[in-house]
Coordinates of C-alpha atoms in Angstrom, one line a residue:
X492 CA -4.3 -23.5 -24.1
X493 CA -7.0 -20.8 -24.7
X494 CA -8.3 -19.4 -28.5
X495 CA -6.7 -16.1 -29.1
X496 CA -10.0 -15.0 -30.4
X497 CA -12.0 -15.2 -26.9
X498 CA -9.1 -14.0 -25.4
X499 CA -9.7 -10.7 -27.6
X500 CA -13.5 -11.0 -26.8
X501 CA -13.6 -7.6 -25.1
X502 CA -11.4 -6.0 -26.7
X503 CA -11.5 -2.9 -29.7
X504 CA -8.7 -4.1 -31.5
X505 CA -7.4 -4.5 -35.2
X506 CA -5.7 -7.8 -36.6
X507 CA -3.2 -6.3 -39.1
X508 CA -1.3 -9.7 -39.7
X509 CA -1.4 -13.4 -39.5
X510 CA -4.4 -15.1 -38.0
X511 CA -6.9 -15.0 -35.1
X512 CA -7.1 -19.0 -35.2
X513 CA -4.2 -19.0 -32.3
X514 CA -4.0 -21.2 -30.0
X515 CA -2.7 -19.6 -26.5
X516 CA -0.3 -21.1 -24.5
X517 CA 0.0 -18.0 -22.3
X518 CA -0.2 -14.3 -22.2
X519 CA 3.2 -12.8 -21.2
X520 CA 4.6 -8.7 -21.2
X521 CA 7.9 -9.9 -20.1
X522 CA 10.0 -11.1 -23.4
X523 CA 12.1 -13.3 -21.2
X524 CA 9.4 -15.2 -20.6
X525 CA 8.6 -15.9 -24.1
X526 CA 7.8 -19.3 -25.0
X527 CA 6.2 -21.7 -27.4
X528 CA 2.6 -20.4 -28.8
X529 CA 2.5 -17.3 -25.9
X530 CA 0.9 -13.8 -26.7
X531 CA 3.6 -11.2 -26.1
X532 CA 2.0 -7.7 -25.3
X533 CA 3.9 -4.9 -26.0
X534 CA 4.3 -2.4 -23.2
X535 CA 6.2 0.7 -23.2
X536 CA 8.0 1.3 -20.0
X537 CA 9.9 4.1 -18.5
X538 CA 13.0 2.3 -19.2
X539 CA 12.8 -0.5 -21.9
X540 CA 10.2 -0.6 -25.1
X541 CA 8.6 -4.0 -25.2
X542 CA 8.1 -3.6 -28.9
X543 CA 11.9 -3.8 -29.6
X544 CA 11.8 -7.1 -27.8
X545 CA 9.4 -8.4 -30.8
X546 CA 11.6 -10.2 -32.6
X547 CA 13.0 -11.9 -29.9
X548 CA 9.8 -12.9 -29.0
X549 CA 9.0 -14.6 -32.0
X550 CA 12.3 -16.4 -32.3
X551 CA 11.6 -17.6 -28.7
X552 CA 8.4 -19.3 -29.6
X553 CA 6.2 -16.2 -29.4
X554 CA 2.6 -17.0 -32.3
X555 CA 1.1 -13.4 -31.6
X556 CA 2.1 -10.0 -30.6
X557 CA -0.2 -7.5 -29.1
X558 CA 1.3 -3.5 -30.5
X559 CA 0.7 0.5 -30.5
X560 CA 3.4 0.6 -33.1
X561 CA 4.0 -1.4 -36.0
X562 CA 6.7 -4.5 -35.9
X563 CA 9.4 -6.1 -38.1
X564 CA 8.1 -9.7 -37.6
X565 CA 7.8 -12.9 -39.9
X566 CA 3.8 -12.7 -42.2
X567 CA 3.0 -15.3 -40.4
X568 CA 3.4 -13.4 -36.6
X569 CA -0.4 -12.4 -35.7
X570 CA 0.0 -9.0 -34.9
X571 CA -2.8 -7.2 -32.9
X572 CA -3.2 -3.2 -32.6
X573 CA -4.9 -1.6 -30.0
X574 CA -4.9 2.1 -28.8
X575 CA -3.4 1.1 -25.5
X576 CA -1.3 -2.3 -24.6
X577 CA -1.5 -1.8 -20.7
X578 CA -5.0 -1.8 -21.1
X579 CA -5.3 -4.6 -23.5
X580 CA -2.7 -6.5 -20.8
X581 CA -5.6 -5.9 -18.2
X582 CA -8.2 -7.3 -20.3
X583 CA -6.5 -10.0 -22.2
X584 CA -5.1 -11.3 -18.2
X585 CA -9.1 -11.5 -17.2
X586 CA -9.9 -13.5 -20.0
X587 CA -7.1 -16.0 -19.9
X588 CA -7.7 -16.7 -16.3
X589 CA -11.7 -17.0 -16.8
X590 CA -12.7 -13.7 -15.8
X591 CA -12.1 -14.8 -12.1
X592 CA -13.3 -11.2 -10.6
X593 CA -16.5 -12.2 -11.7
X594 CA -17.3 -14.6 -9.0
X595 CA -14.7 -13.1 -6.4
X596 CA -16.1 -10.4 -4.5
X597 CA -13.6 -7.7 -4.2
X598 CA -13.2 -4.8 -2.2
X599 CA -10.9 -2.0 -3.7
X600 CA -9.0 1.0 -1.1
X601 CA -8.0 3.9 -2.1
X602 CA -6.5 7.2 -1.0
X603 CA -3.0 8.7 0.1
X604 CA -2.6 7.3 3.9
X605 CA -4.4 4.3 5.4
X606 CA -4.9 1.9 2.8
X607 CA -2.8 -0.8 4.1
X608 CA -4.3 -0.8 7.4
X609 CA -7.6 -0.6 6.8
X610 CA -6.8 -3.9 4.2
X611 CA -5.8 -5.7 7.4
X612 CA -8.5 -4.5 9.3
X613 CA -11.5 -5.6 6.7
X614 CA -9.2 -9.1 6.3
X615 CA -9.5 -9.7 10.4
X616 CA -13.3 -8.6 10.2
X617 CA -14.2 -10.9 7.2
X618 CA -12.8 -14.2 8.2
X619 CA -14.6 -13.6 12.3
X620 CA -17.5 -13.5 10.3
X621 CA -16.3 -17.1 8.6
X622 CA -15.1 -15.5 5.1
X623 CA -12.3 -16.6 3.8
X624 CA -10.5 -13.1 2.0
X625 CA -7.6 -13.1 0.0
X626 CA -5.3 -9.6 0.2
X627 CA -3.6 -7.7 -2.0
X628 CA -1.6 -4.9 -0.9
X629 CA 1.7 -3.2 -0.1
X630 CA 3.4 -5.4 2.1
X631 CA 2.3 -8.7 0.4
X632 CA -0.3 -11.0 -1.1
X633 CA -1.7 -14.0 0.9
X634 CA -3.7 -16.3 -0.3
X635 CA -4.7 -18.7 2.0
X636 CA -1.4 -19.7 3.8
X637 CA 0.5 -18.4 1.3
X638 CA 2.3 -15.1 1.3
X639 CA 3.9 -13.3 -1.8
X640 CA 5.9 -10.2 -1.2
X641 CA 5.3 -7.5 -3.0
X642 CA 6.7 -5.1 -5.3
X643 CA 3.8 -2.4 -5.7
X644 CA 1.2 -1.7 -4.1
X645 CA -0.9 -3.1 -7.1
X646 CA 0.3 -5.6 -8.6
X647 CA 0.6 -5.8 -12.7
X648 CA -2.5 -6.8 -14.3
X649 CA -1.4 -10.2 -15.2
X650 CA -0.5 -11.0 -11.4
X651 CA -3.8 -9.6 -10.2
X652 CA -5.1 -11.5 -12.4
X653 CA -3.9 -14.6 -11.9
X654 CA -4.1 -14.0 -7.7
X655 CA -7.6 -13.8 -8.3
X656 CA -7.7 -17.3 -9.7
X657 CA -5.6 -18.9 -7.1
X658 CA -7.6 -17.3 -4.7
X659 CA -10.9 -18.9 -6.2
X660 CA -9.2 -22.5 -6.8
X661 CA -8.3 -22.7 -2.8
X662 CA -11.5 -22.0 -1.8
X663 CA -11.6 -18.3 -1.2
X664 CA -15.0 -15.8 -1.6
X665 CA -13.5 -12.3 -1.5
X666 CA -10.5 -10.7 -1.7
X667 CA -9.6 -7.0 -0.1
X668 CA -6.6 -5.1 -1.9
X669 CA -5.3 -1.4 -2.1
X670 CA -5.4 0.5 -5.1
X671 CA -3.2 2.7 -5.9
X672 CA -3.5 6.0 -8.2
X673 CA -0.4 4.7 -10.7
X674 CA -2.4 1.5 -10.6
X675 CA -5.3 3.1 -11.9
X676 CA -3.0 5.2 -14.5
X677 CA -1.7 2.0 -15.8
X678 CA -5.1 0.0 -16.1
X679 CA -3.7 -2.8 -13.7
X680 CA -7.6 -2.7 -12.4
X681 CA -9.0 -2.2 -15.8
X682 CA -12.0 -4.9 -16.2
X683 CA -12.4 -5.1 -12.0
X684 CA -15.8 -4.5 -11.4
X685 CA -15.4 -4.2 -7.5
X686 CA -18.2 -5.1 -5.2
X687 CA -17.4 -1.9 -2.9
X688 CA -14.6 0.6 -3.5
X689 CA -13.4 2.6 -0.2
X690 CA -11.9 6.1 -0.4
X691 CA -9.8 7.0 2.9
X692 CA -8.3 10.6 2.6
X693 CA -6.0 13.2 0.0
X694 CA -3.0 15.1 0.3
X695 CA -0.9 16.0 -2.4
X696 CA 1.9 12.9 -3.4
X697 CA 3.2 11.0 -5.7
X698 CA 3.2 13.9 -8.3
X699 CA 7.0 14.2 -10.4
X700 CA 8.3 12.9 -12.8
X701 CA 7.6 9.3 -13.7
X702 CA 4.1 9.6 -11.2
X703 CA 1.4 12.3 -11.7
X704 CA 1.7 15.9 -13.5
X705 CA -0.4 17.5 -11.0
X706 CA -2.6 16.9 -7.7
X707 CA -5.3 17.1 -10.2
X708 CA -4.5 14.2 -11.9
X709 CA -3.3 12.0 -8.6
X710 CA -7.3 13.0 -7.5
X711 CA -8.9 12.2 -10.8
X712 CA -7.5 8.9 -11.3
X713 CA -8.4 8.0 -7.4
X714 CA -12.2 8.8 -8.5
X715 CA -12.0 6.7 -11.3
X716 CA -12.5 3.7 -9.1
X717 CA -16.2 4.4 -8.2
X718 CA -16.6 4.2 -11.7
X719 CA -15.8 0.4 -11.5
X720 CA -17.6 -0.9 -8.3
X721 CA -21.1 -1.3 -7.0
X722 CA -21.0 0.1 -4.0
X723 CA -18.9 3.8 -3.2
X724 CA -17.9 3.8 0.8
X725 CA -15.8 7.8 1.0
X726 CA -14.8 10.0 4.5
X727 CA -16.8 12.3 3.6
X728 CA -14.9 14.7 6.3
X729 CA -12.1 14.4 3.8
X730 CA -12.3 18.2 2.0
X731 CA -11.7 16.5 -1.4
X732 CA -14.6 13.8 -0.7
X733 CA -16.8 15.9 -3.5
X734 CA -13.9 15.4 -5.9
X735 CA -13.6 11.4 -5.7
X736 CA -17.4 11.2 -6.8
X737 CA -16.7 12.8 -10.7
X738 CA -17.0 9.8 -12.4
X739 CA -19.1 7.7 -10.0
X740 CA -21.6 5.1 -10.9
X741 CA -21.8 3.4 -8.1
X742 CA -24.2 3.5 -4.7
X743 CA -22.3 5.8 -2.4
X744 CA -22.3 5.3 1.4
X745 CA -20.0 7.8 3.8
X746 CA -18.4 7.5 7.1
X747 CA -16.6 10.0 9.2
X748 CA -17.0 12.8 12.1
X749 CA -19.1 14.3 10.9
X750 CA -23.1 14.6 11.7
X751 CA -24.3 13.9 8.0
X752 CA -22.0 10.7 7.6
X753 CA -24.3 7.7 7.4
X754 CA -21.6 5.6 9.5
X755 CA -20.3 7.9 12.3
X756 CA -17.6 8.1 15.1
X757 CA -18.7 9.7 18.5
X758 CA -17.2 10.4 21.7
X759 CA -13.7 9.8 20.5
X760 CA -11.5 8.5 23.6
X761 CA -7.6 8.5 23.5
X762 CA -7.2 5.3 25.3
X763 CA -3.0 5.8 27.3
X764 CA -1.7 2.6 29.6
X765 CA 1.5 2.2 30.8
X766 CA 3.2 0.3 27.5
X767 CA 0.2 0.9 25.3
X768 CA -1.5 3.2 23.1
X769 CA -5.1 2.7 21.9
X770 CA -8.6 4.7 20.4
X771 CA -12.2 4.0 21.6
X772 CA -15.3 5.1 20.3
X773 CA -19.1 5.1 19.7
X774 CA -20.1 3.8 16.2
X775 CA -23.4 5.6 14.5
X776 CA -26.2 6.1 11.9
X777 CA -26.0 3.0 10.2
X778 CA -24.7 1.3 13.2
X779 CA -25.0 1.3 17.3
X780 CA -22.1 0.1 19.4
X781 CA -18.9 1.3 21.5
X782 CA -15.7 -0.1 20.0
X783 CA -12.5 -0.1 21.5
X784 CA -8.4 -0.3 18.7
X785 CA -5.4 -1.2 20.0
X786 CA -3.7 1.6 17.3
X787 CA -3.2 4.8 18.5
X788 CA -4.9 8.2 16.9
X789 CA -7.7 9.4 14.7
X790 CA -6.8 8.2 11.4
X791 CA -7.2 5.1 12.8
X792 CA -10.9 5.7 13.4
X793 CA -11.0 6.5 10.1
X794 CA -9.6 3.3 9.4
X795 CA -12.0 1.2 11.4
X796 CA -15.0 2.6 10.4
X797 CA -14.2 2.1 7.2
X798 CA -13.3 -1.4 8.2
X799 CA -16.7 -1.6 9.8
X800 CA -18.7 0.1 6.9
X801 CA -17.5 -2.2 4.7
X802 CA -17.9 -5.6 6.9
X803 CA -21.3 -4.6 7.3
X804 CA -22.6 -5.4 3.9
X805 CA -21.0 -9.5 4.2
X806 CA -23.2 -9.7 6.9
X807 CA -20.4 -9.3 10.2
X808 CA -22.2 -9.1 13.3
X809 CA -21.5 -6.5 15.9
X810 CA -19.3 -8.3 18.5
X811 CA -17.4 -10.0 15.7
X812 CA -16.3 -6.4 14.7
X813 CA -15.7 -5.8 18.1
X814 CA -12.9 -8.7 18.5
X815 CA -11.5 -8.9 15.1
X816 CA -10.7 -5.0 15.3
X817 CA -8.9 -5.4 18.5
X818 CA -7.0 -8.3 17.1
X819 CA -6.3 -6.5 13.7
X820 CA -2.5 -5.9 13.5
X821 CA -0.4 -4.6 10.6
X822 CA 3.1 -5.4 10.5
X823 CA 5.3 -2.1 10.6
X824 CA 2.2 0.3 10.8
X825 CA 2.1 1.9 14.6
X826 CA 3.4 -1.4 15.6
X827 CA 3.4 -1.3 19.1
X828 CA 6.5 -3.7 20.9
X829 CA 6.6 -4.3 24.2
X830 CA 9.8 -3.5 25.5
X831 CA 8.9 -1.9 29.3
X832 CA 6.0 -0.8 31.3
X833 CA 6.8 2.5 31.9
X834 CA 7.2 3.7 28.2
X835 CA 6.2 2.8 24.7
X836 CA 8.1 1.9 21.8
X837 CA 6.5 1.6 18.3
X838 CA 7.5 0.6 15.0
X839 CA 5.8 3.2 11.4
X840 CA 6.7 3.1 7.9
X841 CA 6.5 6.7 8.0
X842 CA 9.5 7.8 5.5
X843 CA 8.6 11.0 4.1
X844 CA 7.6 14.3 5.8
X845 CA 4.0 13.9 5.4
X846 CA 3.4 10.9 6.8
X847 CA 5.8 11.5 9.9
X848 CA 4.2 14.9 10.4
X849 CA 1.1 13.1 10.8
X850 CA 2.4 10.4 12.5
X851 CA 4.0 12.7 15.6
X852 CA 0.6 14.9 14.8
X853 CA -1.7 12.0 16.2
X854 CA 1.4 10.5 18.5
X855 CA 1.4 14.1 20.2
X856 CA -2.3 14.1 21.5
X857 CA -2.0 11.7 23.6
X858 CA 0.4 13.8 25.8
X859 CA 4.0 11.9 26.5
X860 CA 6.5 12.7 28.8
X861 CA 8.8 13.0 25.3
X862 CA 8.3 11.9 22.3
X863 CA 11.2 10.7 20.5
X864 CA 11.5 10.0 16.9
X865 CA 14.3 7.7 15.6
X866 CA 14.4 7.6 11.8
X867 CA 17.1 7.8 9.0
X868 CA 16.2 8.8 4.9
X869 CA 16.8 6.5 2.0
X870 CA 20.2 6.8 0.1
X871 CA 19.9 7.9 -4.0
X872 CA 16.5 9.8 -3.6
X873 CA 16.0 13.6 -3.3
X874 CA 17.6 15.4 -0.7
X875 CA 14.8 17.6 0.1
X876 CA 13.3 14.5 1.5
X877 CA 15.8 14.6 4.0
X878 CA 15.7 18.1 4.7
X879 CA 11.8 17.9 5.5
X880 CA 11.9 15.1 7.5
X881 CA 15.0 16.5 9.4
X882 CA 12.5 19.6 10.1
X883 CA 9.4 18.0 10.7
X884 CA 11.0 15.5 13.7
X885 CA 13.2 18.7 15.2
X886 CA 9.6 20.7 15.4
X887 CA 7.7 18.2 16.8
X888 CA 9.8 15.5 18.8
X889 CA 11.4 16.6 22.0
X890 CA 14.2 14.1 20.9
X891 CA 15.7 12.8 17.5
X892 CA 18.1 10.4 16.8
X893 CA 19.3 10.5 13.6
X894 CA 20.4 6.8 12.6
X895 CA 20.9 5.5 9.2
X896 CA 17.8 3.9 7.0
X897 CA 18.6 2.6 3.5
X898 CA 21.9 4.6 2.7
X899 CA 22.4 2.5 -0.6
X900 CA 25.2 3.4 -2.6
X901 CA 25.8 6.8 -0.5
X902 CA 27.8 7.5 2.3
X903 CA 25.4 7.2 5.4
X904 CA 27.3 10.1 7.3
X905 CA 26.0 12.1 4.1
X906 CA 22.9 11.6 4.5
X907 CA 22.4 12.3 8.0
X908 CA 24.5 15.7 7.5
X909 CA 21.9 16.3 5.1
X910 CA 19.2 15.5 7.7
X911 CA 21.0 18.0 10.0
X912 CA 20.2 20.8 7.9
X913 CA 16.8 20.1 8.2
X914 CA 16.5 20.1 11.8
X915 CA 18.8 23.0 12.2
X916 CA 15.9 25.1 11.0
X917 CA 14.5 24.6 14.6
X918 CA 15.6 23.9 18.3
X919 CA 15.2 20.8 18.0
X920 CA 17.2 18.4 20.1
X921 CA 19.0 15.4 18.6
X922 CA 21.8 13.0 18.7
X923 CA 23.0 10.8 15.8
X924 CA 24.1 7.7 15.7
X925 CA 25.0 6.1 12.5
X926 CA 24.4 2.0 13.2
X927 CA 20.4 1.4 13.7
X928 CA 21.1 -1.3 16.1
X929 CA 23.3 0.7 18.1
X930 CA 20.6 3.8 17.5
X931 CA 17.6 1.9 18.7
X932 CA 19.7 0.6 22.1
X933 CA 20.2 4.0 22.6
X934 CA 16.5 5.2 22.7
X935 CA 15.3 2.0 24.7
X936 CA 18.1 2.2 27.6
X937 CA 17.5 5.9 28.1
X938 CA 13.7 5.5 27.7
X939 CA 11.8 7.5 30.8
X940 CA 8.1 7.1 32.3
X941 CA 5.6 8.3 29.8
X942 CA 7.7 8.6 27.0
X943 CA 6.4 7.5 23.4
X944 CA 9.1 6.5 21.1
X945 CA 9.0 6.2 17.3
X946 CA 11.1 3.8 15.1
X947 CA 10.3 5.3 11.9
X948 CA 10.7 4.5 8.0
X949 CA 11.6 1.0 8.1
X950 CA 8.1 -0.4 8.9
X951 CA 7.3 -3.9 7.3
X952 CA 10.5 -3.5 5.4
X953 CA 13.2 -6.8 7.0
X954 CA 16.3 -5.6 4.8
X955 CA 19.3 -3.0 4.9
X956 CA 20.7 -2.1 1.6
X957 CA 24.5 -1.1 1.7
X958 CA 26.5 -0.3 -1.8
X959 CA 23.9 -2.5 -3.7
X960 CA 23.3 -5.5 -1.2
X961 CA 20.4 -6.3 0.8
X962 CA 21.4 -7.4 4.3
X963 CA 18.9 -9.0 6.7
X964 CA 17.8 -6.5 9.0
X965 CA 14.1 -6.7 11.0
X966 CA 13.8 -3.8 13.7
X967 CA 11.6 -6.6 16.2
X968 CA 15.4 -8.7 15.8
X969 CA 17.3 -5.6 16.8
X970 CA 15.3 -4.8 19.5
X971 CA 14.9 -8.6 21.4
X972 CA 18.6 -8.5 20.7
X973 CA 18.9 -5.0 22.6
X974 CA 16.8 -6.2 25.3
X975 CA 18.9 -9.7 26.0
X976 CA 22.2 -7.5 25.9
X977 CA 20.6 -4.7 28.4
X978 CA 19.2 -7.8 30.3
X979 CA 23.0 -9.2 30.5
X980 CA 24.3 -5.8 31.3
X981 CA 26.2 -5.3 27.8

């Protein structure tokens, strides 16, 4: 049980009913999770108001309610105002697990592309140098040996939270996690004082309805976070690096191509075997040595020396960067397979046009026989999606086959028409072949020397859904499956 009053210790808030001598039993935001003695806050959502779940609350077992509005609830309800409940959820969480960020050393990410990797990247470095880091990101939450899936890239306050305390009660020292802009709009990070935040790159997303009004206010709310950390690490090649620093407080440090960046890449090498794709470079300015990735293209020296900028201040040392960055792998991100030595297959989440472009961008350089891009578009999202991507793979693959992704309640067949359209803006070539499995056994038996092959838009994701229903679906299955069958001569 905590006292409602030091839960409200660092908050501006206004007790317009009932009591502050509460005792706490927890602090919830979901009113079907309202028990005995909890402190319900009040968010409004997109979809459901949590101030009309007040009553229910209280019949439930609910002692105090946290509003914006005011509530029809019994006198003897506490009810708190405050000018905003998702950041009072923020701050309330912190206090009722012991303000656990303030021993945990965490490092925050942002930016548009990059985030995830370069999460896994500073996870691999940290525990050579015998950390033990915690994560928090898009693909899941692991905490020792335990994974959680996740649902956003940052998590709800509450969950953040109360990671942070399970972290600290199994013996963990840091924890590395992304950071998203909607995050930051919501105040899921509110009360974080990060010991470094990173800043990767920009381009315009995530700006519609429900996300951000504007590119201007997707950049602003990135920059907030070197308002809340200690130490500022930003690619300063990135031509909106000037931007991220408006509300900075922090130290800032910079990495990148460039000659004035303090941590710096030279002599870039694309790195081509038979079956394998890598990057190797010289690290400078703050640093001395060659380093060699086994993930293909420039980003991803953007991602390692950010990896390495960062690692540098828990004390890593030099060959421990060196081995933990060849070992870093993250699941569904230029995944390489191994399927044959005379061409490459890869798994990316890439699954809108800007992030394949880039993808096929960086995939291009390293000069393949053909590169062929196998992806499908989500079902019940916007169809210009589809017509982008469509365009995008028809410019710049030599090959596409068009193969169903997440078709959800519509008709797959529908979907890839609407693909079509998209690549019939170019010369593209392409086939289309509506059953992944059969789609991906298609690219891998007529896979030539040289060429780079792309399984894009599923990525991490091990799931199909179909009129409502996830099936189990894993691209790695599908393709040891395809293998044994080509193997057996099916």
């Amino acid at each position: 049980m905590k006292d409602l009053k030091q839960l409200l210790e660092r908050m501006e808030y206004q007790c317009i009913q009932g009591s502050l001598k509460r005792e706490i039993s927890n602090v919830i935001y979901d009113s079907r999770k309202a028990a005995p003695n909890t402190l319900f806050v009040c968010i409004k959502g997109t979809v459901t108001d949590g101030h009309s779940y007040a009553q229910d609350v209280v019949k439930a077992g609910a002692v105090a309610l946290v509003v914006l509005e005011p509530v029809d609830v019994p006198e003897e309800v506490t009810v708190i105002r405050v000018k905003d409940t998702r950041y009072a959820l923020a701050m309330l969480s912190a206090a009722y697990f012991d303000y656990p960020a303030e021993t945990l050393k965490v490092i925050g990410i942002t930016g548009t592309k990059g985030k995830t990797t370069t999460t896994y990247m500073i996870k691999s470095i940290l525990e050579g140098a015998g950390h033990r880091p915690g994560l928090i990101g898009t693909i899941e939450t692991v905490i020792g040996e335990e994974t959680i899936p996740s649902a956003n890239t940052t998590p709800e306050s509450y969950l953040i939270q109360k990671y942070f305390r399970k972290m600290l009660d199994k013996g963990l020292d840091c924890c590395v996690m992304e950071v998203s802009s909607q995050g930051i709009l919501m105040h899921r990070t509110a009360g974080i004082l990060f010991e470094i935040g990173i800043f990767t790159n920009i381009e315009p997303d995530h700006i519609g309805p429900n996300e951000h009004a504007s590119f201007e206010e997707y950049m602003e709310c990135k920059s907030r976070l070197f308002s809340q950390c200690r130490i500022g690490i930003l690619n300063v090649d990135d031509k909106h690096y000037r931007d991220m620093l408006l509300h900075r407080t922090c130290t800032v440090e910079t990495f990148g191509f460039l000659a004035d960046a303090d941590l710096r890449a030279d002599n870039m090498k694309f790195v081509s075997k038979p079956g394998y794709l890598g990057v190797a470079y010289h690290v400078s300015g703050l640093m001395d040595f060659d380093v060699e990735i086994d993930v293909p293209g420039r980003f991803s020296v953007y991602n390692s020396l950010a990896a390495i900028a960062v690692c540098r201040h828990f004390g890593a040392d030099v060959e421990g960067m060196k081995r933990a960055l060849k070992a870093a792998k993250t699941k569904g991100r230029i995944e390489m397979v191994q399927v044959s030595d005379e061409f490459t297959l890869m798994i990316d989440y890439a699954h809108n046009a800007m992030s394949l472009k880039s993808l096929l961008a960086s995939l291009r350089e390293y000069k393949p026989g053909r590169l062929v891009c196998l992806f499908g578009c989500g079902g019940n999202r916007a169809k210009a999606r589809r017509y982008e991507m469509g365009e995008v793979s028809g410019r710049m693959a030599d090959l596409t086959i068009i193969t169903s992704d997440n078709p959800r309640l519509e008709d797959p067949q529908a979907i890839i028409d609407d693909i079509k359209t998209g690549i019939h803006k170019t010369n593209g070539r392409y086939v289309e072949i509506i059953d992944r499995k059969e789609a991906i056994r298609y690219a891998i038996a007529n896979g030539r020397p040289k060429d780079v092959i792309v399984l894009a838009g599923k990525g991490h994701e091990d799931y199909q859904e179909i009129k409502g229903v996830k099936y189990p679906m894993d691209e790695r299955d599908l393709i040891a499956q395809v293998l044994q069958e080509l193997k057996r001569g099916e």
